[in-house]
Tab-separated table of C-alpha atoms in Angstrom:
chain	number	residue	atom	x	y	z
Z	276	LEU	CA	-133.387	-46.034	96.461
Z	277	PRO	CA	-130.703	-48.703	96.946
Z	278	THR	CA	-129.396	-49.781	100.352
Z	279	ASN	CA	-125.973	-50.929	101.511
Z	280	GLY	CA	-127.630	-54.196	102.561
Z	281	GLY	CA	-128.669	-55.125	99.035
Z	282	PRO	CA	-132.412	-54.621	98.473
Z	283	GLN	CA	-133.775	-51.727	96.481
Z	284	LEU	CA	-136.415	-49.962	98.589
Z	285	LEU	CA	-138.812	-49.502	95.672
Z	286	THR	CA	-138.796	-53.184	94.675
Z	287	PRO	CA	-141.342	-55.022	96.859
Z	288	PRO	CA	-140.113	-58.599	96.166
Z	289	GLN	CA	-136.550	-57.677	97.171
Z	290	LEU	CA	-137.748	-56.031	100.383
Z	291	LEU	CA	-139.898	-58.980	101.321
Z	292	ALA	CA	-137.136	-61.482	100.575
Z	293	LYS	CA	-134.636	-59.532	102.692
Z	294	THR	CA	-136.850	-58.604	105.643
Z	295	GLY	CA	-139.656	-61.157	105.625
Z	296	ASN	CA	-141.922	-58.233	106.543
Z	297	ASP	CA	-144.492	-57.034	104.015
Z	298	MET	CA	-145.012	-53.844	106.057
Z	299	VAL	CA	-141.718	-52.338	104.866
Z	300	PHE	CA	-142.848	-51.365	101.367
Z	301	PRO	CA	-145.960	-49.360	102.362
Z	302	VAL	CA	-143.842	-47.583	104.986
Z	303	VAL	CA	-141.362	-46.563	102.272
Z	304	MET	CA	-144.196	-45.341	100.067
Z	305	ALA	CA	-145.799	-43.427	102.947
Z	306	ALA	CA	-142.523	-41.576	103.537
Z	307	LEU	CA	-142.224	-40.626	99.860
Z	308	VAL	CA	-145.866	-39.676	99.293
Z	309	SER	CA	-145.904	-37.425	102.365
Z	310	GLY	CA	-142.581	-35.832	101.410
Z	311	ILE	CA	-143.660	-34.978	97.854
Z	312	ASP	CA	-146.929	-33.526	99.123
Z	313	LYS	CA	-145.242	-31.334	101.737
Z	314	HIS	CA	-142.211	-30.231	99.752
Z	315	GLY	CA	-143.395	-29.951	96.161
Z	316	ASP	CA	-142.220	-26.339	96.228
Z	317	LEU	CA	-138.648	-27.519	96.746
Z	318	MET	CA	-138.960	-30.002	93.901
Z	319	ARG	CA	-140.176	-27.195	91.631
Z	320	MET	CA	-137.317	-24.987	92.826
Z	321	SER	CA	-134.750	-27.682	92.064
Z	322	ILE	CA	-135.778	-27.870	88.383
Z	323	ALA	CA	-136.210	-24.117	87.897
Z	324	SER	CA	-133.951	-22.918	85.093
Z	325	PRO	CA	-134.113	-20.350	82.286
Z	326	GLY	CA	-135.036	-22.964	79.693
Z	327	ASN	CA	-137.615	-24.820	81.743
Z	328	ASP	CA	-140.039	-21.885	81.751
Z	329	PHE	CA	-140.476	-22.565	78.024
Z	330	ARG	CA	-140.488	-26.367	78.257
Z	331	LEU	CA	-142.726	-27.341	81.188
Z	332	GLY	CA	-146.158	-28.441	80.055
Z	333	ALA	CA	-145.085	-29.467	76.550
Z	334	MET	CA	-142.573	-31.535	74.568
Z	335	GLU	CA	-142.929	-34.586	76.857
Z	336	ALA	CA	-142.306	-32.388	79.884
Z	337	PRO	CA	-144.864	-32.295	82.700
Z	338	PRO	CA	-146.626	-29.115	83.793
Z	339	ALA	CA	-145.356	-27.093	86.753
Z	340	VAL	CA	-147.598	-29.059	89.146
Z	341	MET	CA	-145.661	-31.260	91.549
Z	342	SER	CA	-147.870	-34.352	91.624
Z	343	MET	CA	-146.808	-37.993	91.480
Z	344	TYR	CA	-148.067	-40.856	89.331
Z	345	LEU	CA	-148.409	-44.337	90.841
Z	346	GLY	CA	-150.596	-46.148	88.332
Z	347	ASP	CA	-153.962	-47.705	89.085
Z	348	ASP	CA	-152.633	-50.899	90.734
Z	349	MET	CA	-150.326	-49.113	93.189
Z	350	THR	CA	-152.856	-46.379	93.944
Z	351	THR	CA	-155.620	-48.892	94.677
Z	352	TYR	CA	-153.280	-50.874	96.902
Z	353	LEU	CA	-152.097	-47.852	98.924
Z	354	LYS	CA	-155.606	-46.463	99.353
Z	355	ALA	CA	-156.810	-49.854	100.595
Z	356	PHE	CA	-153.828	-50.109	102.941
Z	357	SER	CA	-154.474	-46.628	104.355
Z	358	GLU	CA	-158.020	-47.731	105.147
Z	359	GLY	CA	-156.849	-50.818	107.035
Z	360	GLY	CA	-156.207	-53.212	104.161
Z	361	PRO	CA	-153.366	-55.745	103.916
Z	362	ALA	CA	-149.735	-54.644	103.709
Z	363	ALA	CA	-148.687	-57.164	101.062
Z	364	TYR	CA	-148.280	-55.786	97.552
Z	365	THR	CA	-147.772	-57.969	94.511
Z	366	PRO	CA	-146.705	-55.941	91.463
Z	367	GLN	CA	-148.712	-56.777	88.382
Z	368	THR	CA	-147.267	-57.112	84.906
Z	369	LYS	CA	-148.585	-56.698	81.396
Z	370	THR	CA	-147.541	-58.006	78.021
Z	371	LEU	CA	-145.813	-55.574	75.681
Z	372	SER	CA	-145.966	-56.428	72.005
Z	373	PHE	CA	-143.477	-54.955	69.537
Z	374	GLY	CA	-145.848	-55.415	66.603
Z	375	ALA	CA	-143.423	-57.671	64.739
Z	376	ASP	CA	-143.634	-61.460	64.513
Z	377	ALA	CA	-139.853	-61.743	64.659
Z	378	ILE	CA	-139.706	-60.182	68.138
Z	379	ALA	CA	-141.390	-62.004	71.016
Z	380	PRO	CA	-143.582	-59.996	73.431
Z	381	ILE	CA	-142.116	-59.236	76.861
Z	382	GLU	CA	-143.560	-58.824	80.343
Z	383	VAL	CA	-143.222	-55.299	81.764
Z	384	PRO	CA	-144.443	-53.643	85.009
Z	385	ALA	CA	-148.089	-52.623	84.911
Z	386	GLU	CA	-147.174	-49.172	86.284
Z	387	ASP	CA	-146.404	-47.539	82.954
Z	388	ARG	CA	-144.461	-44.322	83.487
Z	389	ASN	CA	-146.758	-41.422	82.678
Z	390	ARG	CA	-144.908	-38.897	80.528
Z	391	THR	CA	-147.207	-36.073	81.619
Z	392	SER	CA	-146.371	-36.511	85.325
Z	393	PRO	CA	-143.306	-34.906	86.919
Z	394	PHE	CA	-142.704	-37.857	89.257
Z	395	PRO	CA	-144.046	-41.166	87.891
Z	396	TYR	CA	-143.473	-44.620	89.369
Z	397	GLY	CA	-142.465	-47.042	86.641
Z	398	GLY	CA	-141.887	-50.243	88.588
Z	399	ALA	CA	-138.896	-50.346	90.987
Z	400	ARG	CA	-138.123	-46.657	90.499
Z	401	PHE	CA	-139.429	-43.118	90.337
Z	402	GLU	CA	-138.385	-40.735	87.570
Z	403	PHE	CA	-138.207	-36.981	88.032
Z	404	ARG	CA	-139.130	-36.071	84.464
Z	405	ALA	CA	-139.190	-32.300	84.904
Z	406	CYS	CA	-135.466	-31.449	85.050
Z	407	GLY	CA	-133.970	-29.578	82.123
Z	408	SER	CA	-131.516	-31.243	79.748
Z	409	SER	CA	-128.724	-28.779	80.546
Z	410	GLN	CA	-129.195	-28.828	84.308
Z	411	ASN	CA	-126.696	-30.150	86.834
Z	412	VAL	CA	-128.749	-32.696	88.784
Z	413	SER	CA	-126.791	-32.369	92.032
Z	414	LEU	CA	-129.286	-29.914	93.556
Z	415	ILE	CA	-132.193	-32.029	92.301
Z	416	ASN	CA	-130.776	-35.163	93.944
Z	417	THR	CA	-130.031	-33.228	97.123
Z	418	VAL	CA	-133.657	-32.113	97.338
Z	419	LEU	CA	-135.097	-35.559	96.566
Z	420	ASN	CA	-132.818	-37.318	99.053
Z	421	THR	CA	-133.544	-34.756	101.763
Z	422	ILE	CA	-137.294	-35.071	101.242
Z	423	ALA	CA	-137.081	-38.867	101.406
Z	424	ALA	CA	-134.851	-38.821	104.487
Z	425	GLU	CA	-137.188	-36.446	106.293
Z	426	GLY	CA	-140.105	-38.746	105.500
Z	427	PHE	CA	-138.296	-41.698	107.055
Z	428	LYS	CA	-137.306	-39.570	110.061
Z	429	THR	CA	-140.915	-38.529	110.617
Z	430	ILE	CA	-142.009	-42.164	110.733
Z	431	SER	CA	-139.085	-43.154	112.959
Z	432	ASP	CA	-139.737	-40.353	115.445
Z	433	ARG	CA	-143.418	-41.219	115.737
Z	434	VAL	CA	-142.681	-44.919	116.222
Z	435	ASP	CA	-140.068	-44.079	118.866
Z	436	ALA	CA	-142.736	-41.981	120.584
Z	437	GLY	CA	-144.969	-45.024	120.945
Z	438	GLU	CA	-147.110	-45.258	117.774
Z	439	SER	CA	-147.201	-48.457	115.744
Z	440	VAL	CA	-145.425	-48.337	112.392
Z	441	ASP	CA	-148.496	-49.463	110.448
Z	442	ALA	CA	-150.660	-46.794	112.096
Z	443	VAL	CA	-148.143	-44.081	111.199
Z	444	ALA	CA	-147.889	-45.240	107.587
Z	445	ARG	CA	-151.674	-45.413	107.204
Z	446	ASP	CA	-152.069	-41.954	108.715
Z	447	LEU	CA	-149.488	-40.364	106.400
Z	448	LEU	CA	-151.030	-41.953	103.337
Z	449	SER	CA	-154.517	-40.850	104.356
Z	450	LYS	CA	-153.337	-37.239	104.721
Z	451	HIS	CA	-151.120	-36.992	101.652
Z	452	MET	CA	-152.547	-39.237	98.885
Z	453	ARG	CA	-154.043	-36.078	97.356
Z	454	VAL	CA	-150.654	-35.555	95.660
Z	455	VAL	CA	-151.199	-38.693	93.546
Z	456	PHE	CA	-152.600	-37.953	90.099
Z	457	ASN	CA	-152.819	-40.702	87.492
Z	458	GLY	CA	-154.566	-38.668	84.808
Z	459	ASN	CA	-153.421	-36.539	81.887
Z	460	GLY	CA	-151.116	-33.796	83.118
Z	461	TYR	CA	-151.666	-31.902	79.856
Z	462	ASP	CA	-155.386	-31.531	80.541
Z	463	PRO	CA	-155.936	-27.730	80.654
Z	464	ALA	CA	-158.206	-28.153	83.678
Z	465	TRP	CA	-155.630	-30.069	85.741
Z	466	PRO	CA	-153.452	-27.166	87.038
Z	467	GLU	CA	-156.468	-25.357	88.498
Z	468	LYS	CA	-157.791	-28.593	89.949
Z	469	ALA	CA	-154.400	-29.234	91.519
Z	470	VAL	CA	-154.494	-25.854	93.246
Z	471	GLU	CA	-157.932	-26.677	94.634
Z	472	LEU	CA	-156.540	-29.935	96.030
Z	473	GLY	CA	-153.647	-28.118	97.688
Z	474	ILE	CA	-150.931	-29.552	95.432
Z	475	TRP	CA	-147.919	-27.351	94.788
Z	476	ARG	CA	-148.164	-25.411	91.521
Z	477	ILE	CA	-145.591	-22.710	90.749
Z	478	ASP	CA	-145.642	-21.646	87.096
Z	479	SER	CA	-142.779	-19.166	87.359
Z	480	GLY	CA	-139.273	-20.548	87.705
Z	481	VAL	CA	-138.192	-17.304	89.341
Z	482	GLU	CA	-140.899	-17.569	92.000
Z	483	ALA	CA	-139.813	-21.150	92.629
Z	484	MET	CA	-136.181	-20.079	93.063
Z	485	LYS	CA	-137.219	-17.448	95.601
Z	486	ARG	CA	-138.657	-20.195	97.837
Z	487	PHE	CA	-135.254	-21.749	98.478
Z	488	ASN	CA	-134.854	-19.854	101.739
Z	489	ASP	CA	-138.479	-19.901	102.893
Z	490	THR	CA	-138.689	-20.658	106.606
Z	491	LYS	CA	-140.182	-24.112	106.007
Z	492	ASN	CA	-137.404	-25.094	103.634
Z	493	VAL	CA	-134.547	-23.730	105.714
Z	494	GLU	CA	-135.905	-25.632	108.705
Z	495	LEU	CA	-135.999	-28.826	106.638
Z	496	PHE	CA	-132.402	-28.531	105.408
Z	497	GLU	CA	-131.079	-27.542	108.826
Z	498	LYS	CA	-133.010	-30.280	110.645
Z	499	MET	CA	-131.619	-32.899	108.266
Z	500	GLY	CA	-128.077	-31.510	108.491
Z	501	VAL	CA	-127.872	-30.790	104.756
Z	502	LEU	CA	-127.636	-26.990	104.436
Z	503	THR	CA	-127.577	-24.028	106.797
Z	504	GLY	CA	-129.773	-20.981	106.383
Z	505	GLU	CA	-126.805	-19.041	105.022
Z	506	GLU	CA	-126.108	-21.761	102.464
Z	507	CYS	CA	-129.735	-21.742	101.341
Z	508	GLU	CA	-129.564	-17.964	100.906
Z	509	ALA	CA	-126.335	-18.238	98.898
Z	510	ARG	CA	-127.715	-20.903	96.576
Z	511	ARG	CA	-130.873	-18.892	96.069
Z	512	ALA	CA	-128.775	-15.905	95.020
Z	513	VAL	CA	-126.749	-18.034	92.585
Z	514	LEU	CA	-129.888	-19.435	90.931
Z	515	LEU	CA	-131.406	-15.977	90.522
Z	516	GLU	CA	-128.159	-14.442	89.235
Z	517	HIS	CA	-127.788	-17.253	86.708
Z	518	TYR	CA	-131.315	-16.625	85.461
Z	519	VAL	CA	-130.697	-12.881	85.133
Z	520	GLY	CA	-127.371	-13.411	83.382
Z	521	THR	CA	-128.907	-15.800	80.863
Z	522	VAL	CA	-131.726	-13.400	80.030
Z	523	GLU	CA	-129.326	-10.465	79.704
Z	524	MET	CA	-127.203	-12.366	77.187
Z	525	GLU	CA	-130.239	-13.468	75.180
Z	526	ALA	CA	-131.714	-9.962	75.138
Z	527	LYS	CA	-128.452	-8.345	74.035
Z	528	VAL	CA	-127.984	-10.933	71.288
Z	529	MET	CA	-131.551	-10.313	70.132
Z	530	CYS	CA	-130.933	-6.567	69.919
Z	531	ASP	CA	-127.720	-7.196	67.937
Z	532	MET	CA	-129.566	-9.496	65.528
Z	533	ILE	CA	-132.271	-6.908	64.996
Z	534	ARG	CA	-129.815	-4.047	64.528
Z	535	GLN	CA	-127.341	-5.915	62.318
Z	536	HIS	CA	-129.675	-8.163	60.319
Z	537	VAL	CA	-133.444	-7.805	60.689
Z	538	LEU	CA	-133.781	-4.049	60.209
Z	539	PRO	CA	-131.207	-3.807	57.364
Z	540	CYS	CA	-132.908	-6.719	55.574
Z	541	CYS	CA	-136.345	-5.159	55.980
Z	542	ASN	CA	-135.076	-1.794	54.755
Z	543	ASP	CA	-133.382	-3.407	51.764
Z	544	ALA	CA	-136.475	-5.419	50.805
Z	545	GLY	CA	-138.979	-2.750	51.831
Z	546	VAL	CA	-141.008	-5.203	53.930
Z	547	GLY	CA	-142.092	-5.674	57.540
Z	548	ASP	CA	-143.298	-3.306	60.221
Z	549	ARG	CA	-139.919	-1.641	60.656
Z	550	ARG	CA	-141.214	0.924	63.111
Z	551	ALA	CA	-142.652	-1.770	65.393
Z	552	ILE	CA	-139.391	-3.731	65.232
Z	553	GLN	CA	-137.329	-0.627	66.044
Z	554	LYS	CA	-139.599	0.310	68.941
Z	555	GLY	CA	-139.491	-3.288	70.183
Z	556	MET	CA	-135.695	-3.279	70.227
Z	557	GLU	CA	-135.734	-0.027	72.179
Z	558	ARG	CA	-138.172	-1.541	74.692
Z	559	ILE	CA	-135.819	-4.470	75.212
Z	560	GLU	CA	-132.885	-2.131	75.825
Z	561	LYS	CA	-134.964	-0.060	78.251
Z	562	SER	CA	-136.041	-3.205	80.121
Z	563	LEU	CA	-132.424	-4.363	80.315
Z	564	LYS	CA	-131.496	-1.097	81.990
Z	565	GLU	CA	-134.335	-1.565	84.494
Z	566	VAL	CA	-133.060	-5.060	85.283
Z	567	GLU	CA	-129.546	-3.744	85.869
Z	568	GLU	CA	-130.814	-0.991	88.194
Z	569	ALA	CA	-133.080	-3.244	90.304
Z	570	GLU	CA	-132.181	-3.372	93.985
Z	571	ASP	CA	-131.518	-7.099	94.533
Z	572	GLU	CA	-131.312	-10.491	92.816
Z	573	ALA	CA	-134.987	-11.292	93.325
Z	574	ALA	CA	-136.178	-8.007	91.827
Z	575	LYS	CA	-133.743	-8.339	88.901
Z	576	ALA	CA	-134.924	-11.889	88.175
Z	577	THR	CA	-138.599	-10.898	88.316
Z	578	LEU	CA	-138.023	-8.134	85.759
Z	579	ALA	CA	-135.845	-10.405	83.645
Z	580	ARG	CA	-138.570	-13.055	83.449
Z	581	GLU	CA	-141.100	-10.422	82.351
Z	582	LEU	CA	-138.656	-9.189	79.708
Z	583	ARG	CA	-138.018	-12.700	78.425
Z	584	LEU	CA	-141.532	-14.117	78.420
Z	585	ASP	CA	-143.427	-10.977	77.392
Z	586	THR	CA	-141.434	-8.218	75.718
Z	587	MET	CA	-138.963	-10.390	73.810
Z	588	ILE	CA	-141.672	-12.751	72.578
Z	589	LYS	CA	-143.755	-9.869	71.217
Z	590	VAL	CA	-140.738	-8.380	69.435
Z	591	ARG	CA	-139.887	-11.760	67.960
Z	592	GLU	CA	-143.394	-12.023	66.525
Z	593	ALA	CA	-142.811	-8.803	64.610
Z	594	CYS	CA	-139.453	-10.102	63.361
Z	595	ASP	CA	-140.968	-13.436	62.293
Z	596	ALA	CA	-143.683	-11.629	60.378
Z	597	ALA	CA	-141.053	-9.588	58.537
Z	598	GLU	CA	-139.055	-12.726	57.694
Z	599	LYS	CA	-142.122	-14.240	56.004
Z	600	GLU	CA	-142.366	-11.207	53.704
Z	601	CYS	CA	-138.665	-10.871	52.965
Z	602	PRO	CA	-137.239	-12.611	49.860
Z	603	PRO	CA	-134.763	-15.360	50.906
Z	604	ALA	CA	-131.946	-13.753	48.937
Z	605	LYS	CA	-132.269	-10.576	51.001
Z	606	TRP	CA	-132.541	-12.310	54.423
Z	607	THR	CA	-129.068	-12.588	55.966
Z	608	LEU	CA	-129.962	-14.778	58.962
Z	609	GLY	CA	-130.189	-18.550	58.763
Z	610	THR	CA	-133.727	-19.843	58.253
Z	611	TYR	CA	-135.212	-23.058	59.579
Z	612	GLU	CA	-134.902	-24.467	56.075
Z	613	ASN	CA	-131.178	-23.676	56.088
Z	614	LEU	CA	-130.718	-25.313	59.479
Z	615	LEU	CA	-132.699	-28.437	58.600
Z	616	PHE	CA	-131.060	-28.959	55.211
Z	617	LEU	CA	-127.502	-27.713	55.713
Z	618	ASP	CA	-126.095	-30.314	53.303
Z	619	THR	CA	-128.245	-29.033	50.421
Z	620	HIS	CA	-127.623	-25.289	50.769
Z	621	GLU	CA	-124.738	-23.057	49.868
Z	622	PHE	CA	-124.114	-19.964	51.982
């Protein structure tokens, strides 16, 4: 969060040097903590994409729980501040060794960025680690900036109404620190625990997309002068249509691969559960027709997600089982071995 005056709002020494007021940093953090807690659904919506339903919760991606990681030092400081403690914060450092005598150790921020958190603080910055690699981050940045701006506006309005700035910051932190989680986001018990704490958890990308035009979110965007209700509705429709279109293409390609390769290979080699594969392909085609006939974007996307994450996965399992039984010479699709060792194979 840079400013046109020079200091970076998430770097305490810069703020203190510029303002001479150690109250500024906890106010900034109060605005962000409260915003993430209130609008985690929007954060989840902003990173909802066809691919992220497969990725979240694995492969160095956080689960679909919109918590934030601050590290032990920052968390202890903010909790103490919210209970009346001092406003000054001195970031701690730790020594990082490279394990080689030829390379000298370096000092790094103590707040190590937690790879299992969607929004970890890593010293002078937050990272939103949940966005997909193919996503355009413009919507993500719009959401994050709007959430932050609304947090600052909330504090400003309350101070203008007569409250002291430190009292407002302490109050917001006391109410919203539940969103801070410094543990292992891959712990199977964490998502359920998060729900109990009231932290936003939306496993389905489609359900997250549908929340774009919820009353709370439209009011936020309109209040901050970012989007109108009609613009929220339009963007919601685009997200859902993109999801449906992606699934339709994948499903049709899968049916083509089964019809043109998997079944002929199985018939030629006399292996695999050909009846199950045939029936699976027919189920996919039937589900595609149901998606096309659904009444609106939301209904289409809901059916498409079920097709993609249930029906297509089950059919693939049958195809994978057949591939294991089929002799390589009779299998006409590229195998993982082919893909990994392209330079050693002739096709």
